[in-house]
Coordinates of C-alpha atoms in Angstrom, one line a residue:
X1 CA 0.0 0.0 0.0
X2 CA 1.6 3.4 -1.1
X3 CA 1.1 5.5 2.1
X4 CA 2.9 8.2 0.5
X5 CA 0.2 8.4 -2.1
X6 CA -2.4 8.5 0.3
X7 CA -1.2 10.8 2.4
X8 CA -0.4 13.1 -0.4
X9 CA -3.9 12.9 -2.2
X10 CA -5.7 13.1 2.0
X11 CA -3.9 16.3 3.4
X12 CA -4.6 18.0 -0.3
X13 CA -8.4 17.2 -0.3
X14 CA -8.8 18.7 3.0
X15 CA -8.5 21.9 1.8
X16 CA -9.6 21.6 -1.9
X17 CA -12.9 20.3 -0.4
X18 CA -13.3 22.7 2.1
X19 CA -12.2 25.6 -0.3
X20 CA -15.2 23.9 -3.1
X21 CA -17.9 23.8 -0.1
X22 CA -16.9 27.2 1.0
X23 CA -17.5 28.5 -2.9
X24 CA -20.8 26.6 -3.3
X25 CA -21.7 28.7 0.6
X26 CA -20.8 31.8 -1.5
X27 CA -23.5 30.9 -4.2
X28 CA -26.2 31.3 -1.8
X29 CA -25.1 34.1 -0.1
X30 CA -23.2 32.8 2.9
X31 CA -19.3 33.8 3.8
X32 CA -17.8 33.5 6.9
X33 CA -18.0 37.3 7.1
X34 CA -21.7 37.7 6.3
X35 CA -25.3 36.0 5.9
X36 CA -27.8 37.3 3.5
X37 CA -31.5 37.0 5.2
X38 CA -32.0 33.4 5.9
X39 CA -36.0 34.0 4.9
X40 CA -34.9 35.2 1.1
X41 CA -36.4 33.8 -2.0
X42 CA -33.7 34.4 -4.3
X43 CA -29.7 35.4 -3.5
X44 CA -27.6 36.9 -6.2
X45 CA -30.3 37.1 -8.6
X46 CA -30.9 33.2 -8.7
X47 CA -34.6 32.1 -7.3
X48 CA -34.3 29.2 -4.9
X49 CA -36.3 26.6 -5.0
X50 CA -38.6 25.4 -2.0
X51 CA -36.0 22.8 -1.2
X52 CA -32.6 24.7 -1.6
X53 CA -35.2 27.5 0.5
X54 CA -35.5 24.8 3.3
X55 CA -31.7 23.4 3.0
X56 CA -30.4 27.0 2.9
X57 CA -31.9 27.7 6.7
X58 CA -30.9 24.8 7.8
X59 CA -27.2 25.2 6.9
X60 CA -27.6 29.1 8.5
X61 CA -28.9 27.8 11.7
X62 CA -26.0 25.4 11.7
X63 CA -23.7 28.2 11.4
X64 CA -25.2 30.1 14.0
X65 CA -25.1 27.1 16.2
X66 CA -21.6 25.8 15.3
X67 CA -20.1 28.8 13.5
X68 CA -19.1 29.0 10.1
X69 CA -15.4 27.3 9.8
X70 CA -16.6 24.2 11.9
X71 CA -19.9 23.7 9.3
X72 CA -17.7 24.1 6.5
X73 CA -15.6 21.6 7.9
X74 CA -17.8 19.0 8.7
X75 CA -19.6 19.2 5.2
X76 CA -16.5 19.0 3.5
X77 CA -14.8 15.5 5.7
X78 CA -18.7 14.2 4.9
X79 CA -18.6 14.3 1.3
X80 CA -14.5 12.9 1.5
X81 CA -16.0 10.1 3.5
X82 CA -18.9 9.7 1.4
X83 CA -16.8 9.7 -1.9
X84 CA -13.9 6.7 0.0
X85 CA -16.8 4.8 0.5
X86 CA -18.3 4.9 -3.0
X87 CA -14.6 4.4 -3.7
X88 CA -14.5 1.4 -2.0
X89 CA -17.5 -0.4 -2.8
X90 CA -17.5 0.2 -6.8
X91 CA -13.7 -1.3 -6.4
X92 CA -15.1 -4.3 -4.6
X93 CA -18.1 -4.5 -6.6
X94 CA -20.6 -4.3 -3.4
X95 CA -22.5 -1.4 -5.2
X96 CA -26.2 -2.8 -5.1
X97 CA -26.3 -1.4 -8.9
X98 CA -23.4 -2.8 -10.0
X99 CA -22.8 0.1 -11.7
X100 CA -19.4 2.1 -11.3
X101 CA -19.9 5.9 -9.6
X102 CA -16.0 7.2 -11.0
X103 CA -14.6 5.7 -13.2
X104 CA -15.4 2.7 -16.0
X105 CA -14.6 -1.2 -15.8
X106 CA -11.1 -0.3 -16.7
X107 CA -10.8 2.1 -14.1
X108 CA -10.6 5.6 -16.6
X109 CA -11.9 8.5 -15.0
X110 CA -15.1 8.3 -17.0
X111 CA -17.7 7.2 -14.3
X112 CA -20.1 4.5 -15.9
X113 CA -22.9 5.9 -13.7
X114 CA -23.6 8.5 -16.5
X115 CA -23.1 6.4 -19.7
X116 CA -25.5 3.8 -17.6
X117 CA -27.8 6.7 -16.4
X118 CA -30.7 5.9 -18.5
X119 CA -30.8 2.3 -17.6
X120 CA -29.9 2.6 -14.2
X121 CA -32.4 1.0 -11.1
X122 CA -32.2 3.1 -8.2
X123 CA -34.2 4.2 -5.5
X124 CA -36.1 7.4 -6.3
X125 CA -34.2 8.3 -9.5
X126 CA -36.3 10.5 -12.1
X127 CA -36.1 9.4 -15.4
X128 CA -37.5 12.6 -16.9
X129 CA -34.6 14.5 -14.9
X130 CA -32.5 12.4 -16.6
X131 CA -33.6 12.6 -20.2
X132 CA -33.6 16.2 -19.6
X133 CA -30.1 17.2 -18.4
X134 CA -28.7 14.3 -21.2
X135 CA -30.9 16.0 -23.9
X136 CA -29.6 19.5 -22.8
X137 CA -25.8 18.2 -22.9
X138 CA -25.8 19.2 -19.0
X139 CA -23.2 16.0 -17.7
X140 CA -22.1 17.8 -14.7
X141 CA -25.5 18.4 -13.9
X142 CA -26.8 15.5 -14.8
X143 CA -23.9 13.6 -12.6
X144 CA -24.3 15.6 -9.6
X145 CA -27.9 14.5 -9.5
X146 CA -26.8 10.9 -10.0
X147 CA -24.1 10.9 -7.1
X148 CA -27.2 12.4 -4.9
X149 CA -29.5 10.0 -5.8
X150 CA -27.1 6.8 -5.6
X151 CA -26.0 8.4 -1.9
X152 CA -30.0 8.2 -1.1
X153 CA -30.3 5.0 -2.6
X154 CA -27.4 3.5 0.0
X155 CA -29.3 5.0 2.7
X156 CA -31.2 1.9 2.9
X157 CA -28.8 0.0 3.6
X158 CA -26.0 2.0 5.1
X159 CA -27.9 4.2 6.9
X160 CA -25.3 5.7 9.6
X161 CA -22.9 6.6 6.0
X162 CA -25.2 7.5 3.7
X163 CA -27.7 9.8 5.6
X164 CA -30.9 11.1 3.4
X165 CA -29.1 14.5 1.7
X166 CA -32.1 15.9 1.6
X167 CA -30.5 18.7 4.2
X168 CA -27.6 21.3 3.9
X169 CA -24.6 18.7 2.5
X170 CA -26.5 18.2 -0.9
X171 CA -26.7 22.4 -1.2
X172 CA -23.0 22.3 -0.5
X173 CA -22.0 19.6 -3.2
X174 CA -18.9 20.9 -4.6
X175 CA -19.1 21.9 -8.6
X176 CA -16.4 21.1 -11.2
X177 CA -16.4 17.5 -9.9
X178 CA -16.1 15.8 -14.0
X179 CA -12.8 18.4 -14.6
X180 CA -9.3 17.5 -14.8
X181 CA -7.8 17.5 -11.4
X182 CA -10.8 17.9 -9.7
X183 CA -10.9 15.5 -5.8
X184 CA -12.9 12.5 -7.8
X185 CA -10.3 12.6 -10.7
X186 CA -7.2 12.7 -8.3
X187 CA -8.1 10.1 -5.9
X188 CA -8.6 8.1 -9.2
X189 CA -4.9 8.9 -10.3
X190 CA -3.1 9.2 -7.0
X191 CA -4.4 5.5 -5.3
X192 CA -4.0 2.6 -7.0
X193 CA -6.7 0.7 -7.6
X194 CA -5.2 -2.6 -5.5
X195 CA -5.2 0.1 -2.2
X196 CA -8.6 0.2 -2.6
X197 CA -8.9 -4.0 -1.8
X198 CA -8.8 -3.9 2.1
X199 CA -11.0 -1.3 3.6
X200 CA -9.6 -0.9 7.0
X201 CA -6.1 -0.3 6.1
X202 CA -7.4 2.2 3.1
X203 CA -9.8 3.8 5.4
X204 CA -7.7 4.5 8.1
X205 CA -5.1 5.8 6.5
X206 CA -7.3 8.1 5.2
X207 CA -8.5 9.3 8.1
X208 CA -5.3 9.9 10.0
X209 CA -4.2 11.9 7.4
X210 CA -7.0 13.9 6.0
X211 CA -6.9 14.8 9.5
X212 CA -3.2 15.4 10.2
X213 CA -3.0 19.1 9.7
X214 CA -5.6 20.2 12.1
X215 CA -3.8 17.8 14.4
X216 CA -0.7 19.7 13.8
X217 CA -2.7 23.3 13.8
X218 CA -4.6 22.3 17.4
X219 CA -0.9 20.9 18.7
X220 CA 0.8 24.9 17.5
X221 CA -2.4 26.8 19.5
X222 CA -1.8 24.5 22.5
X223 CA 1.9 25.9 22.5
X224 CA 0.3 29.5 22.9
X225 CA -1.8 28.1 25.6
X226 CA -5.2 27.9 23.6
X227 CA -7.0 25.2 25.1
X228 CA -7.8 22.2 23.2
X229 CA -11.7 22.4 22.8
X230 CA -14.2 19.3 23.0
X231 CA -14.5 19.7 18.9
X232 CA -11.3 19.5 18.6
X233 CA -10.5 16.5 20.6
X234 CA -11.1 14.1 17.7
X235 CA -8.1 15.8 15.4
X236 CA -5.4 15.7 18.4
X237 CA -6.0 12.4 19.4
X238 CA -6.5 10.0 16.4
X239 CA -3.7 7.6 15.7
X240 CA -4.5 4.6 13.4
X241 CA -3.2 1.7 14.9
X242 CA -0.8 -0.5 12.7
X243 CA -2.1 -3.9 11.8
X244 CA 0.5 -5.9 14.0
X245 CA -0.3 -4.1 17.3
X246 CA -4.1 -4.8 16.2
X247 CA -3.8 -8.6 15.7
X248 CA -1.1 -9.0 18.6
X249 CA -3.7 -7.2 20.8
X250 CA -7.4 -9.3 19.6
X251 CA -5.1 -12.3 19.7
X252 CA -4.1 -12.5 23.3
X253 CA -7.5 -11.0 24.6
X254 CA -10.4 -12.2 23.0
X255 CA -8.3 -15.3 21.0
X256 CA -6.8 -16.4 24.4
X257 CA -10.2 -16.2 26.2
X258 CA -12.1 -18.5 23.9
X259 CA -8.4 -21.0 23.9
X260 CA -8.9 -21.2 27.4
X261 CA -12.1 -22.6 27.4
X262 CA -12.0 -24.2 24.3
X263 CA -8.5 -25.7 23.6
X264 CA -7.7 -26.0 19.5
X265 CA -4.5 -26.0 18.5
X266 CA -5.6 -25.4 14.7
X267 CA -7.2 -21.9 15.7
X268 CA -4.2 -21.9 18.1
X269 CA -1.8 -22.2 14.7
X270 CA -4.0 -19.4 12.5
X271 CA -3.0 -16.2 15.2
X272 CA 0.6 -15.3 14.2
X273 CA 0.8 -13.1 17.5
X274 CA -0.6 -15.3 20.2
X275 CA 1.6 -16.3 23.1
X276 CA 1.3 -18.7 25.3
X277 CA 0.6 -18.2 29.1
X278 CA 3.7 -17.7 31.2
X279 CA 4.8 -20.0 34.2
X280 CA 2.4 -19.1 37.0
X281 CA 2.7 -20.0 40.8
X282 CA 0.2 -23.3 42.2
X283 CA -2.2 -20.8 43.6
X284 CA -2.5 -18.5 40.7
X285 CA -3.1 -21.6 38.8
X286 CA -5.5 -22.7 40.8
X287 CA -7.6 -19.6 40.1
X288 CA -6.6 -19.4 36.8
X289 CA -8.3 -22.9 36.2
X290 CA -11.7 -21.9 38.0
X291 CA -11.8 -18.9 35.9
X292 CA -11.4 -21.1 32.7
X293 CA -14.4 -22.8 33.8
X294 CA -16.6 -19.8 33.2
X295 CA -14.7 -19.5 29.9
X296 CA -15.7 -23.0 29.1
X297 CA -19.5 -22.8 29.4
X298 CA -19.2 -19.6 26.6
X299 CA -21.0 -20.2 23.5
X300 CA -20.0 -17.7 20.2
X301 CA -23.0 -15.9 20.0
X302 CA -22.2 -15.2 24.2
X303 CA -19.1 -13.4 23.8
X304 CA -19.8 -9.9 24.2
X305 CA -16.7 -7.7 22.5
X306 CA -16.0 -3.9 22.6
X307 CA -13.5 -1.1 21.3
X308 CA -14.4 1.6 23.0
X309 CA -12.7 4.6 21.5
X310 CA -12.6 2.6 17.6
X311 CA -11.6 5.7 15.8
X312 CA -12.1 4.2 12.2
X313 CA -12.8 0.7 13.5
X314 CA -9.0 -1.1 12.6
X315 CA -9.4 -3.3 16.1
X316 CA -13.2 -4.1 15.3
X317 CA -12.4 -5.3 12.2
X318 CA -10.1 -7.7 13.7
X319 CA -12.3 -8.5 16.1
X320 CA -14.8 -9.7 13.6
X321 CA -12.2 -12.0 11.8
X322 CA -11.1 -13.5 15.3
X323 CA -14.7 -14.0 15.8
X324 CA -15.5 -15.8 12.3
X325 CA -12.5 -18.2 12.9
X326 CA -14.5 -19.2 16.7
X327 CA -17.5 -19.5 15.6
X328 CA -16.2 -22.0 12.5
X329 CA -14.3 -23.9 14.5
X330 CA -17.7 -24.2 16.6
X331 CA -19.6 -25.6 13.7
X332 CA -21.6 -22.5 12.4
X333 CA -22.3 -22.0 8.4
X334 CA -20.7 -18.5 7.7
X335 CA -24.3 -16.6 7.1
X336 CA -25.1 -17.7 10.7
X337 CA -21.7 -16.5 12.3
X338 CA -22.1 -13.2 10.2
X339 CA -25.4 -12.5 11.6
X340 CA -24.5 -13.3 14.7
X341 CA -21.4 -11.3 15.2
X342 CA -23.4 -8.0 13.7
X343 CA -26.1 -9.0 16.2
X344 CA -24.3 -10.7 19.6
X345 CA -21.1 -9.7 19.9
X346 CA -19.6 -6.8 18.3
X347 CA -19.4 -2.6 19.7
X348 CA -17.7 0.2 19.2
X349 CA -18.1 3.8 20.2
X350 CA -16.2 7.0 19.3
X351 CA -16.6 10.7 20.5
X352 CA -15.9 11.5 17.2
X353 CA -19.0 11.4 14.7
X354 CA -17.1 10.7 11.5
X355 CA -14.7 8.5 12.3
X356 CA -17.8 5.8 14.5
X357 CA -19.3 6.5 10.9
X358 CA -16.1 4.7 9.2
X359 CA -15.8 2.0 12.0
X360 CA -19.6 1.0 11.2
X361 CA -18.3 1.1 7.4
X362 CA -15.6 -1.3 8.0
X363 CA -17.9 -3.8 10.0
X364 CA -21.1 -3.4 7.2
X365 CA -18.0 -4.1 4.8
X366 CA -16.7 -6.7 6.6
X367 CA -19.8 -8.2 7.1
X368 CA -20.2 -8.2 3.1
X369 CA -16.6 -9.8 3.0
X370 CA -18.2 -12.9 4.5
X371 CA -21.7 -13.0 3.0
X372 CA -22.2 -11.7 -0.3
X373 CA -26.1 -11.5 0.8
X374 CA -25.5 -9.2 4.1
X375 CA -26.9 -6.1 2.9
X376 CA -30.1 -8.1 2.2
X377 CA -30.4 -8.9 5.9
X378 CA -31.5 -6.0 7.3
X379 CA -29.1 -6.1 10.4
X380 CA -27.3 -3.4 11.9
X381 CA -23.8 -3.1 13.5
X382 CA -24.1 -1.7 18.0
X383 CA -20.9 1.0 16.5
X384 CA -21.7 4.4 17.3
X385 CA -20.8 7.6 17.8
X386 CA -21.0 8.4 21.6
X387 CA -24.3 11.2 21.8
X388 CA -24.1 13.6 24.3
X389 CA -27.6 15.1 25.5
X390 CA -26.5 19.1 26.2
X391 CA -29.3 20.2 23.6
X392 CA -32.0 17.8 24.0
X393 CA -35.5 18.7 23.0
X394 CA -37.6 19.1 26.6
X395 CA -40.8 18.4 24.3
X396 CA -39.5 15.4 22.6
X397 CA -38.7 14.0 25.9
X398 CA -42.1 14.5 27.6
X399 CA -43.6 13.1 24.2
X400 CA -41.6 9.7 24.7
X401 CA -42.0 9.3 28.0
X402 CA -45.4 10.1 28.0
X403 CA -46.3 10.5 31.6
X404 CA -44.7 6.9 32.4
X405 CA -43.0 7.1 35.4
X406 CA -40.4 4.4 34.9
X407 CA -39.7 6.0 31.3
X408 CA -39.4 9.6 32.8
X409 CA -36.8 8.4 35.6
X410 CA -34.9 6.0 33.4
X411 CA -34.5 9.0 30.6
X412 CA -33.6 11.9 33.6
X413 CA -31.4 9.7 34.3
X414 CA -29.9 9.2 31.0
X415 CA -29.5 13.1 30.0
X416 CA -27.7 14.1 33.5
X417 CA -25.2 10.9 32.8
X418 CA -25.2 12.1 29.5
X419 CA -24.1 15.4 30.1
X420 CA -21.0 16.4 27.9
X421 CA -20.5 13.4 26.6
X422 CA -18.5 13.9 23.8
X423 CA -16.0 15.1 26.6
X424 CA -15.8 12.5 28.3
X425 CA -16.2 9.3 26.1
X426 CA -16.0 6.1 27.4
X427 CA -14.6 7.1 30.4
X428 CA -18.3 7.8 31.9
X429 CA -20.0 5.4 34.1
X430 CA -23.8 4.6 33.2
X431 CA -26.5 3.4 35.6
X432 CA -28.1 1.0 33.7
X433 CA -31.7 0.7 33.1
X434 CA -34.9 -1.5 31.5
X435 CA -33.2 -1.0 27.7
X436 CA -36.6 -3.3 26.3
X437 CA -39.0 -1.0 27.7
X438 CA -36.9 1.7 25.9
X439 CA -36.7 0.4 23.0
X440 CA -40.5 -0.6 22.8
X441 CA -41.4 2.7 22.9
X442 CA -39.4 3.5 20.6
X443 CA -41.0 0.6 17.9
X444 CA -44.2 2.6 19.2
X445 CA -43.4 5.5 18.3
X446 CA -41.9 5.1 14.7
X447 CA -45.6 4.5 13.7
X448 CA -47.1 7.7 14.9
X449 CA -47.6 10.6 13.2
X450 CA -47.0 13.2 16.1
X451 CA -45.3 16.7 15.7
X452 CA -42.2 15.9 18.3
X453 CA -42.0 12.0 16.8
X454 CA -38.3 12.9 14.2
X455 CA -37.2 15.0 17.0
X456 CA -37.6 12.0 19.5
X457 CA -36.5 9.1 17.4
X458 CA -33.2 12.0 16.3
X459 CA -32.2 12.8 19.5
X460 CA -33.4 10.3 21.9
X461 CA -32.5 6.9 20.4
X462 CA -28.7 7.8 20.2
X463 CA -28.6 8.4 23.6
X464 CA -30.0 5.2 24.7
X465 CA -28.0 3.4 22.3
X466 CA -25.0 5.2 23.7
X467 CA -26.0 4.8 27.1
X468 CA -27.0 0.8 27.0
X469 CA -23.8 -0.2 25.2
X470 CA -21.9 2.3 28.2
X471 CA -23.7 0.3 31.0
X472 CA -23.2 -3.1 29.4
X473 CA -20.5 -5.5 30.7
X474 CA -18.3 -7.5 28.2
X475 CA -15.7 -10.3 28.4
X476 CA -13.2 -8.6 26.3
X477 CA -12.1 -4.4 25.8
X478 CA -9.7 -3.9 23.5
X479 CA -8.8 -0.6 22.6
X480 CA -5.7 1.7 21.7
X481 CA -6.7 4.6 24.1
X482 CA -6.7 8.4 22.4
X483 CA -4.2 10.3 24.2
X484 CA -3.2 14.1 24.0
X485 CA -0.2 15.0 26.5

């Protein structure tokens, strides 16, 4: 893998993609400097339309919530991560279309997804859009609307990457993106194709450098005493974990745990890291052995496994492969022990929103790795970015709870733990509570129709995801802990 490469093409697409959101801001009459009236029907002579109307106030409230650099920002490391994955997946042929987003079958920059357009099958694509922008000659257009709708489309079944752009990100869409040396064109050129094979290396790499100048920009303010702010936290303390450490680490934890119970020297021969238990004093041995009896009565699908800070999800990864070789070796068929691991025994959470979006990437891809027929399944991944409840909506909460006692104490309970979360991370210690009853009313209230109902299922369910898979206990933590200095 050409790290060079990688880190060359990440560190420049930071700032190309941040400078392309900024211009597409400047369109609509937003500048770090100044915001035209968020209630305007047309900015610099151009009329919006009700949905760019909509989008536009969303993105302004954003900015008056986050401020401007941090928005730009985000929108800008979404649509890298967006475009990796996309990368990824047409490489590996696990788009659902089979249709190539950038490039054709011979990997030219000349994305298939518009020479297919007019036969393509995807969710909620408009034929008469189509016809129109390839009758008017319009191919950036026409290709922008394409990428949209083929994000949408993944939604269904990668809904934590591929969120519905029906908000602020699809306004911000950079222009330009069929020219020569535009983002698309030079992560074609720069990364061979082969580097695109294994998604947790390619991934993480990525991330740690697309991220490696703000790292170096918060480690210069620190220096003149400017204090390293929760948002920031993420850039100074991501490292991506080299693949040794990773397998010597899974090997000797969760590998050694299921050995001890369940002697194979076959799995044994498979873990290149795994070492074998040192001399130990009578007595230790002793305790050693009763505690191997507890190991002993474990079943696969019992195995409860967590990284806890998974940054772009290199250990969980792992862990899933460890976790494939057990459950073989216990006589599963691979669809079962795929399903299972998704279901049973994998989590991971991350302060850091984009990066628990990649770690429940690699895990979905993983999953697809093992059973061609996974995104079929319907199952989701427990990987999530840790939700903090500073801001949470008081009506949304009396709407859930409705007046039930045991759901009103249970969610206090949750906010106050809650509290700064992103702070924190997995640091904080979680009462834990009746997650079913929870979780029921949640099922209740997807079906309902009332006004606080987005709000609730929005804010609320992360929380309790967050919080249930804080409070839980598990036989194995493996994690490479962030650390700033």
């Amino acid at each position: 893998m050409d790290k060079n490469a990688i880190k060359k093409f990440a560190v420049w697409a930071r700032t190309e993609l941040i400078a392309r959101v900024s211009l597409k801001g400047v369109e609509y009459g937003i500048t770090e400097d100044n915001i035209e009236d968020a209630n305007a029907d047309s900015v610099g002579g151009k009329v919006l339309t009700a949905d760019e109307k909509k989008q536009r106030q969303a993105l302004i409230a954003e900015i008056n919530d986050k401020g401007y650099k941090q928005v730009m920002e985000e929108v800008a490391y979404t649509w890298f991560n967006r475009f990796s994955a996309l990368r990824f997946m047409e490489v590996n042929g696990y788009l659902p279309s089979h249709v190539r987003v950038f490039t054709d079958e011979e990997n030219n920059f000349k994305p298939q997804i518009i020479t297919e357009a007019i036969h393509l099958d995807l969710d909620g694509l408009d034929m008469e859009k189509v016809y129109e922008l390839k009758d008017a000659e319009k191919t950036e257009e026409l290709y922008k609307y394409l990428l949209i709708v083929q994000c949408n489309a993944l939604n269904k079944i990668l809904p934590r990457m591929f969120q519905k752009l029906s908000d602020y990100t699809e306004l911000l869409l950079p222009d330009n993106l069929l020219r020569d040396g535009s983002m698309i064109q030079q992560m074609i050129e720069l990364i061979p194709e082969d580097d695109w094979k294994d998604a947790v290396q390619i991934i993480g790499w990525l991330y740690q450098y697309y991220n490696s100048e703000k790292k170096d920009d918060v480690f210069a303010a620190l220096k003149k005493n400017v204090k390293i702010t929760k948002e920031n936290i993420p850039a100074a303390t991501q490292l991506f974990t080299p693949d040794w450490i990773v397998r010597y680490m899974v090997e000797n934890s969760l590998g050694r745990l299921w050995l001890e119970g369940h002697p194979n020297d076959e799995l044994k021969s498979q873990w290149k890291y795994y070492l074998e238990e040192a001399e130990q004093e009578p007595e230790v041995q002793a305790q050693l052995a009763e505690i191997r009896k507890e190991y002993a009565a474990l079943t696969p699908d019992q195995l409860k496994v967590i990284d806890p800070c998974s940054g772009s999800g290199h250990i969980l990864a792992y862990m899933f492969d460890v976790l494939m070789k057990i459950y073989e070796s216990y006589g599963y068929t691979t669809r079962e022990a795929v399903a299972s691991i998704v279901e049973n025994n994998l989590y991971g959470l991350d302060i850091d929103d984009r990066a628990a979006q990649l770690a429940y990437f690699a895990v979905m891809m993983k999953a697809r790795q093992y059973d061609r027929r996974f995104f079929s399944r319907g199952i989701q991944p427990h990987v999530y970015a840790i939700a903090e409840s500073n801001h949470v909506d008081k009506f949304a909460v009396d709407y859930f709870c409705n007046g039930d006692m045991k759901l009103t104490a249970a969610m206090e309970t949750i906010i106050s733990e809650l509290h700064d979360a992103k702070e924190y991370g997995s640091i904080l210690t979680v009462t834990p509570q009746d997650w079913s009853t929870l979780y029921d009313r949640f099922a209740e209230i997807k079906e309902d129709i009332h006004i606080s109902r987005e709000a609730a299922l929005r804010e609320l369910l992360p929380l309790v995801q967050t919080a249930e898979t804080l409070a839980q206990k598990y036989d194995t933590v493996v994690t490479n802990p962030p650390y700033m200095g």
